Amino acid sequence: MKSKKNRLFIIAFTLPCALSLFIMYLYPIVRTVIMSFFGVESVTARMSEWSFNGIANYQKIFSSPTFHQAIRNMALIWIVGGILVLSFALLFAVILTSGIRFKKFFRAAIYLPNVISAVALATMWIQYIYNQEYGLLNKFLEALGLEGKNWMGTDMKFWAMLVAFVFGAVGYYMLIFINGIERISGDIFEAATIDGANKIQQFFSITMPLLRSIFKTNITFWSINCISFFLWSKMFAPVNTEASTVVPVVYLYDTVFGTTGNVTRDAGAGAAIGVVLSLFIAVVYFIMNKVIKDDDLEF
Amino acid sequence: MKKKIVSLLLVAMMAAGLVACGGNNGNGNKANETSGNETSEAGGEEEADKEEAGGEETETEEAGGEEAAGGNYEGVELTYWSMWANTEPQGKVIQAAVDKFQEETGAKVTIEWKNRDVKDILNSALESKENIDLFEDDYKRIAQNYAPYVADLSEMAEAAGYADKSYAVFQTQQKAWAQKKTGSEKFTSLAEQPQVGGIFYRKDLFEKAGVEVPTTWTEFMEVCKTLKENGIQPLALDSAYASFAFGYHLSRYVPEETISEMSKEGGWSSNADVAAAADSMIEFVNAGYLADGAPDEYPNSQNKIGMSDEVAMVICANYVTTEVNNTTKVELDWGLFNYPGVEGKDDLAASAYAGANSIAITDYCENKQAAFDLAMMIVTGENDQQMANDAGQIPADPANTAPASQNGTVEVLKATTSPLAWNMGIGENADLYPKLDECVIQLFEGKFATGADFAKALDGLY
């Protein structure tokens, strides 16, 4: 009798959540996957207006040079940006947990760009750092007697955007690393010091192996961050989408809603892009779980 | 016992939370059901064609109703989705016009300020028959994407003599688009913010250099040479408008339809005029006629026109003058001339870019005449003049006067019969456009030695 009542309570508590999950997440996912195989103009068009396309939407996006460029840009952000962000984040985390003075100040200063709106941050980089006439970089080059450069030209714009984005992202990952390092008991480092290990040896033999789960978390967060990369691309190409800064989500947005001066929409192809991006996240997550094992350590 | 009470209270709270969260949707659905039912009542329970017939019936009744025509809209409620913010000059003028309309007619108008992102939500809202009576957006998007959901304004426009209070170019253009989309020449919207493109220049700098407005490319190159000799940089260019500028140039060599075709299918190298257009642009760039740093990041280059007395011209749509004036806080003496034609291509020399943000009325609006009267109040007469003055734009009513920042725009717009599209066909291939645009920016960056190289690079994208 009691277990029946308990079951009733369990159902009463879980049902609203399960229903919300079903309606808010599962239904759109299923609809998007189905939509990716149909010719659909408007994203909210009735299913009766859809026409079966087979894999034509996938063929369309995979043969599009703009989609190739978007994937290339995203991959570069993921790999190059990832190496830069995680390296700097780890470096700062190690320095800040090594007992330096003004730790709180430096931690806050490095995290600060995460508090500032990305729009303000991007504007600052575009107008005050990359500006050809009065930007910090060209003024610096000028002071050295060198010629200034158009940092926002087609050959440099992507890298300019990446550097600005990396600058804003380091603090977030640094905090996660700090948390991971502080979790490691001081006794381990003390014992290593007594055994004669120097700081570098301690870092590679103790800190790094014990941060494996944190690395996995950070790489997963970074991957999701890269796949949903949108605002920075829009800020660096505010009027039209440009090849140097296009990323898959911007390409998806343009495909679904049309572009400046062109009102053509293709929600079916947009859905196909969404499905490809979701698969990409799933693959990254799967590889991370396979490559980085963190369940063999206890400390 | 206590545990049971706490558990029950928690369940009740969760249920109440869910009901409260779903409250809006519930209301929304109810509103949708209401309009859906009313459509059914008017048109019966048959399919869409019958519903349309029902809609027309209602419309005729409203249009023919003396009370409505007389402007007494006591008890009428309208919902207006605006693409502006209430803090913008356009928003303030619309609010004033709506206040006046309410006072004069007794109608109640609710404005929802949706800002520019309205384009992302309008289609879904119209499909689900959300409570919207009139809305604003780009007239091309209205005529092409929303045509099935908006009312045909032909009869009301004719009765109101709208043809004499507007530019003909927008009506013919949107009817042609709607014809393609729906099969009928629907008149879908009233132009609220007309736009025209061309070369905007500082009259004082032209006077200083002693040059006249050019009409041909050869004359234009002469003007640039003289400006440069007088220490004035001829042309500002931001990379965001590179395709617009080169599109204009190319449209003087190749008809827009051909550019659109090439944008979709390729074949740029097989058309000798593409290479010729690119060659003349390379000559222009190599002569140093672009402003320092151009193509620059938007809006740095265009702002140089107002920030110094060193840059004379920019190729853009008319809003550039207001943007530069507002950003640099300088009231410049602007003029406009149409993009120069090239020798031997006289038939392509006259066309100009024209576009508009417009007001449309939903086909399920229950008070179309009231909505139309409100729209007319905004786009004609005093309110339109106020909008032109405060927002620094071309008046939608040609009887009104353009502000100083829009000198010359009305004349070019009146002379335009078959307008060029944005980017003159280069953007027709939406999927490939970012890559095509990159090649065009590189053309201005001086990355191509010859026009043939440029055409080949474009073809390499297909």
CSV table of N, CA and C in Angstrom, one decimal, chain A residues 117-175:
chain,number,residue,atom,x,y,z
A,117,SER,N,29.4,42.8,-21.7
A,117,SER,CA,28.6,42.3,-22.9
A,117,SER,C,29.6,42.1,-24.1
A,118,ALA,N,29.4,41.0,-24.8
A,118,ALA,CA,30.2,40.6,-25.9
A,118,ALA,C,30.1,41.7,-27.0
A,119,VAL,N,28.9,42.4,-27.1
A,119,VAL,CA,28.8,43.4,-28.1
A,119,VAL,C,29.7,44.6,-27.8
A,120,ALA,N,29.8,45.0,-26.5
A,120,ALA,CA,30.7,46.0,-26.1
A,120,ALA,C,32.2,45.6,-26.3
A,121,LEU,N,32.4,44.4,-26.0
A,121,LEU,CA,33.8,43.9,-26.1
A,121,LEU,C,34.3,43.9,-27.6
A,122,ALA,N,33.4,43.4,-28.5
A,122,ALA,CA,33.7,43.3,-29.9
A,122,ALA,C,33.9,44.7,-30.4
A,123,THR,N,33.0,45.7,-30.0
A,123,THR,CA,33.1,47.0,-30.5
A,123,THR,C,34.4,47.6,-30.1
A,124,MET,N,34.8,47.3,-28.8
A,124,MET,CA,36.1,47.8,-28.3
A,124,MET,C,37.3,47.4,-29.2
A,125,TRP,N,37.3,46.1,-29.5
A,125,TRP,CA,38.3,45.5,-30.4
A,125,TRP,C,38.3,46.1,-31.8
A,126,ILE,N,37.1,46.2,-32.3
A,126,ILE,CA,37.0,46.7,-33.7
A,126,ILE,C,37.4,48.1,-33.8
A,127,GLN,N,36.9,48.9,-32.9
A,127,GLN,CA,37.1,50.4,-33.0
A,127,GLN,C,38.4,50.9,-32.4
A,128,TYR,N,38.8,50.3,-31.2
A,128,TYR,CA,39.9,50.9,-30.5
A,128,TYR,C,41.2,50.1,-30.7
A,129,ILE,N,41.1,48.9,-31.2
A,129,ILE,CA,42.4,48.1,-31.3
A,129,ILE,C,42.7,47.9,-32.8
A,130,TYR,N,41.7,47.5,-33.6
A,130,TYR,CA,42.0,47.2,-35.0
A,130,TYR,C,41.8,48.3,-35.9
A,131,ASN,N,41.3,49.4,-35.5
A,131,ASN,CA,41.0,50.6,-36.4
A,131,ASN,C,42.3,51.0,-37.0
A,132,GLN,N,42.3,51.2,-38.4
A,132,GLN,CA,43.5,51.5,-39.1
A,132,GLN,C,44.1,52.8,-38.7
A,133,GLU,N,43.2,53.8,-38.4
A,133,GLU,CA,43.7,55.1,-38.2
A,133,GLU,C,44.2,55.4,-36.8
A,134,TYR,N,43.3,55.0,-35.8
A,134,TYR,CA,43.6,55.4,-34.4
A,134,TYR,C,43.6,54.1,-33.5
A,135,GLY,N,43.6,52.9,-34.1
A,135,GLY,CA,43.6,51.7,-33.3
A,135,GLY,C,45.0,51.5,-32.6
A,136,LEU,N,44.9,50.8,-31.5
A,136,LEU,CA,46.1,50.5,-30.7
A,136,LEU,C,47.2,49.8,-31.4
A,137,LEU,N,46.8,48.8,-32.2
A,137,LEU,CA,47.9,48.0,-32.9
A,137,LEU,C,48.7,48.9,-33.9
A,138,ASN,N,47.9,49.6,-34.8
A,138,ASN,CA,48.6,50.4,-35.8
A,138,ASN,C,49.4,51.6,-35.1
A,139,LYS,N,48.9,52.1,-34.0
A,139,LYS,CA,49.6,53.2,-33.3
A,139,LYS,C,50.9,52.6,-32.8
A,140,PHE,N,50.9,51.4,-32.3
A,140,PHE,CA,52.0,50.7,-31.7
A,140,PHE,C,53.1,50.5,-32.8
A,141,LEU,N,52.6,50.0,-34.0
A,141,LEU,CA,53.5,49.7,-35.1
A,141,LEU,C,54.1,51.1,-35.6
A,142,GLU,N,53.3,52.1,-35.6
A,142,GLU,CA,53.7,53.4,-36.0
A,142,GLU,C,54.9,53.9,-35.1
A,143,ALA,N,54.7,53.7,-33.8
A,143,ALA,CA,55.7,54.1,-32.8
A,143,ALA,C,57.0,53.4,-33.1
A,144,LEU,N,56.9,52.1,-33.6
A,144,LEU,CA,58.1,51.4,-33.9
A,144,LEU,C,58.7,51.7,-35.3
A,145,GLY,N,58.0,52.6,-36.0
A,145,GLY,CA,58.4,53.0,-37.3
A,145,GLY,C,58.0,52.1,-38.4
A,146,LEU,N,57.0,51.2,-38.1
A,146,LEU,CA,56.5,50.2,-39.1
A,146,LEU,C,55.2,50.7,-39.7
A,147,GLU,N,54.9,50.1,-40.8
A,147,GLU,CA,53.7,50.5,-41.5
A,147,GLU,C,52.5,49.8,-40.9
A,148,GLY,N,51.4,50.5,-40.8
A,148,GLY,CA,50.1,49.9,-40.2
A,148,GLY,C,49.5,48.9,-41.2
A,149,LYS,N,48.5,48.2,-40.7
A,149,LYS,CA,47.9,47.2,-41.5
A,149,LYS,C,46.4,47.3,-41.4
A,150,ASN,N,45.7,46.8,-42.5
A,150,ASN,CA,44.2,46.7,-42.4
A,150,ASN,C,43.9,45.4,-41.7
A,151,TRP,N,43.7,45.4,-40.4
A,151,TRP,CA,43.5,44.2,-39.6
A,151,TRP,C,42.1,43.6,-39.9
A,152,MET,N,41.2,44.4,-40.5
A,152,MET,CA,39.9,43.9,-40.8
A,152,MET,C,39.7,43.6,-42.3
A,153,GLY,N,40.9,43.5,-43.0
A,153,GLY,CA,40.8,43.1,-44.4
A,153,GLY,C,40.5,41.6,-44.6
A,154,THR,N,40.2,41.2,-45.8
A,154,THR,CA,39.7,39.8,-46.0
A,154,THR,C,40.7,38.7,-45.5
A,155,ASP,N,42.1,39.1,-45.6
A,155,ASP,CA,43.1,38.1,-45.2
A,155,ASP,C,43.3,38.0,-43.7
A,156,MET,N,42.9,39.1,-42.9
A,156,MET,CA,43.2,39.1,-41.5
A,156,MET,C,42.0,39.1,-40.6
A,157,LYS,N,40.8,39.3,-41.2
A,157,LYS,CA,39.6,39.5,-40.3
A,157,LYS,C,39.3,38.3,-39.4
A,158,PHE,N,39.4,37.1,-40.0
A,158,PHE,CA,39.1,35.9,-39.2
A,158,PHE,C,40.0,35.9,-37.9
A,159,TRP,N,41.3,36.1,-38.2
A,159,TRP,CA,42.3,36.0,-37.0
A,159,TRP,C,42.1,37.2,-36.0
A,160,ALA,N,41.7,38.3,-36.6
A,160,ALA,CA,41.4,39.4,-35.7
A,160,ALA,C,40.2,39.1,-34.8
A,161,MET,N,39.2,38.4,-35.4
A,161,MET,CA,38.0,38.0,-34.6
A,161,MET,C,38.4,37.0,-33.6
A,162,LEU,N,39.2,36.0,-34.0
A,162,LEU,CA,39.6,34.9,-33.1
A,162,LEU,C,40.4,35.4,-31.9
A,163,VAL,N,41.3,36.3,-32.1
A,163,VAL,CA,42.1,36.9,-31.0
A,163,VAL,C,41.2,37.6,-30.0
A,164,ALA,N,40.3,38.4,-30.6
A,164,ALA,CA,39.3,39.1,-29.7
A,164,ALA,C,38.5,38.1,-28.9
A,165,PHE,N,38.0,37.1,-29.5
A,165,PHE,CA,37.2,36.1,-28.9
A,165,PHE,C,37.9,35.4,-27.8
A,166,VAL,N,39.2,35.0,-28.1
A,166,VAL,CA,40.0,34.3,-27.1
A,166,VAL,C,40.2,35.1,-25.9
A,167,PHE,N,40.5,36.4,-26.1
A,167,PHE,CA,40.7,37.3,-25.0
A,167,PHE,C,39.5,37.3,-24.0
A,168,GLY,N,38.3,37.3,-24.6
A,168,GLY,CA,37.2,37.3,-23.7
A,168,GLY,C,36.8,35.9,-23.1
A,169,ALA,N,37.4,34.8,-23.7
A,169,ALA,CA,37.0,33.5,-23.2
A,169,ALA,C,37.9,32.9,-22.1
A,170,VAL,N,39.1,33.4,-22.0
A,170,VAL,CA,40.1,32.7,-21.2
A,170,VAL,C,39.7,32.6,-19.7
A,171,GLY,N,39.1,33.8,-19.2
A,171,GLY,CA,38.7,33.8,-17.8
A,171,GLY,C,37.8,32.7,-17.3
A,172,TYR,N,36.8,32.4,-18.1
A,172,TYR,CA,35.8,31.4,-17.8
A,172,TYR,C,36.5,30.0,-17.5
A,173,TYR,N,37.3,29.6,-18.5
A,173,TYR,CA,38.0,28.3,-18.4
A,173,TYR,C,39.0,28.3,-17.3
A,174,MET,N,39.6,29.5,-17.1
A,174,MET,CA,40.6,29.6,-16.0
A,174,MET,C,40.0,29.3,-14.6
A,175,LEU,N,38.8,29.8,-14.4
A,175,LEU,CA,38.1,29.6,-13.2
A,175,LEU,C,37.8,28.1,-13.0
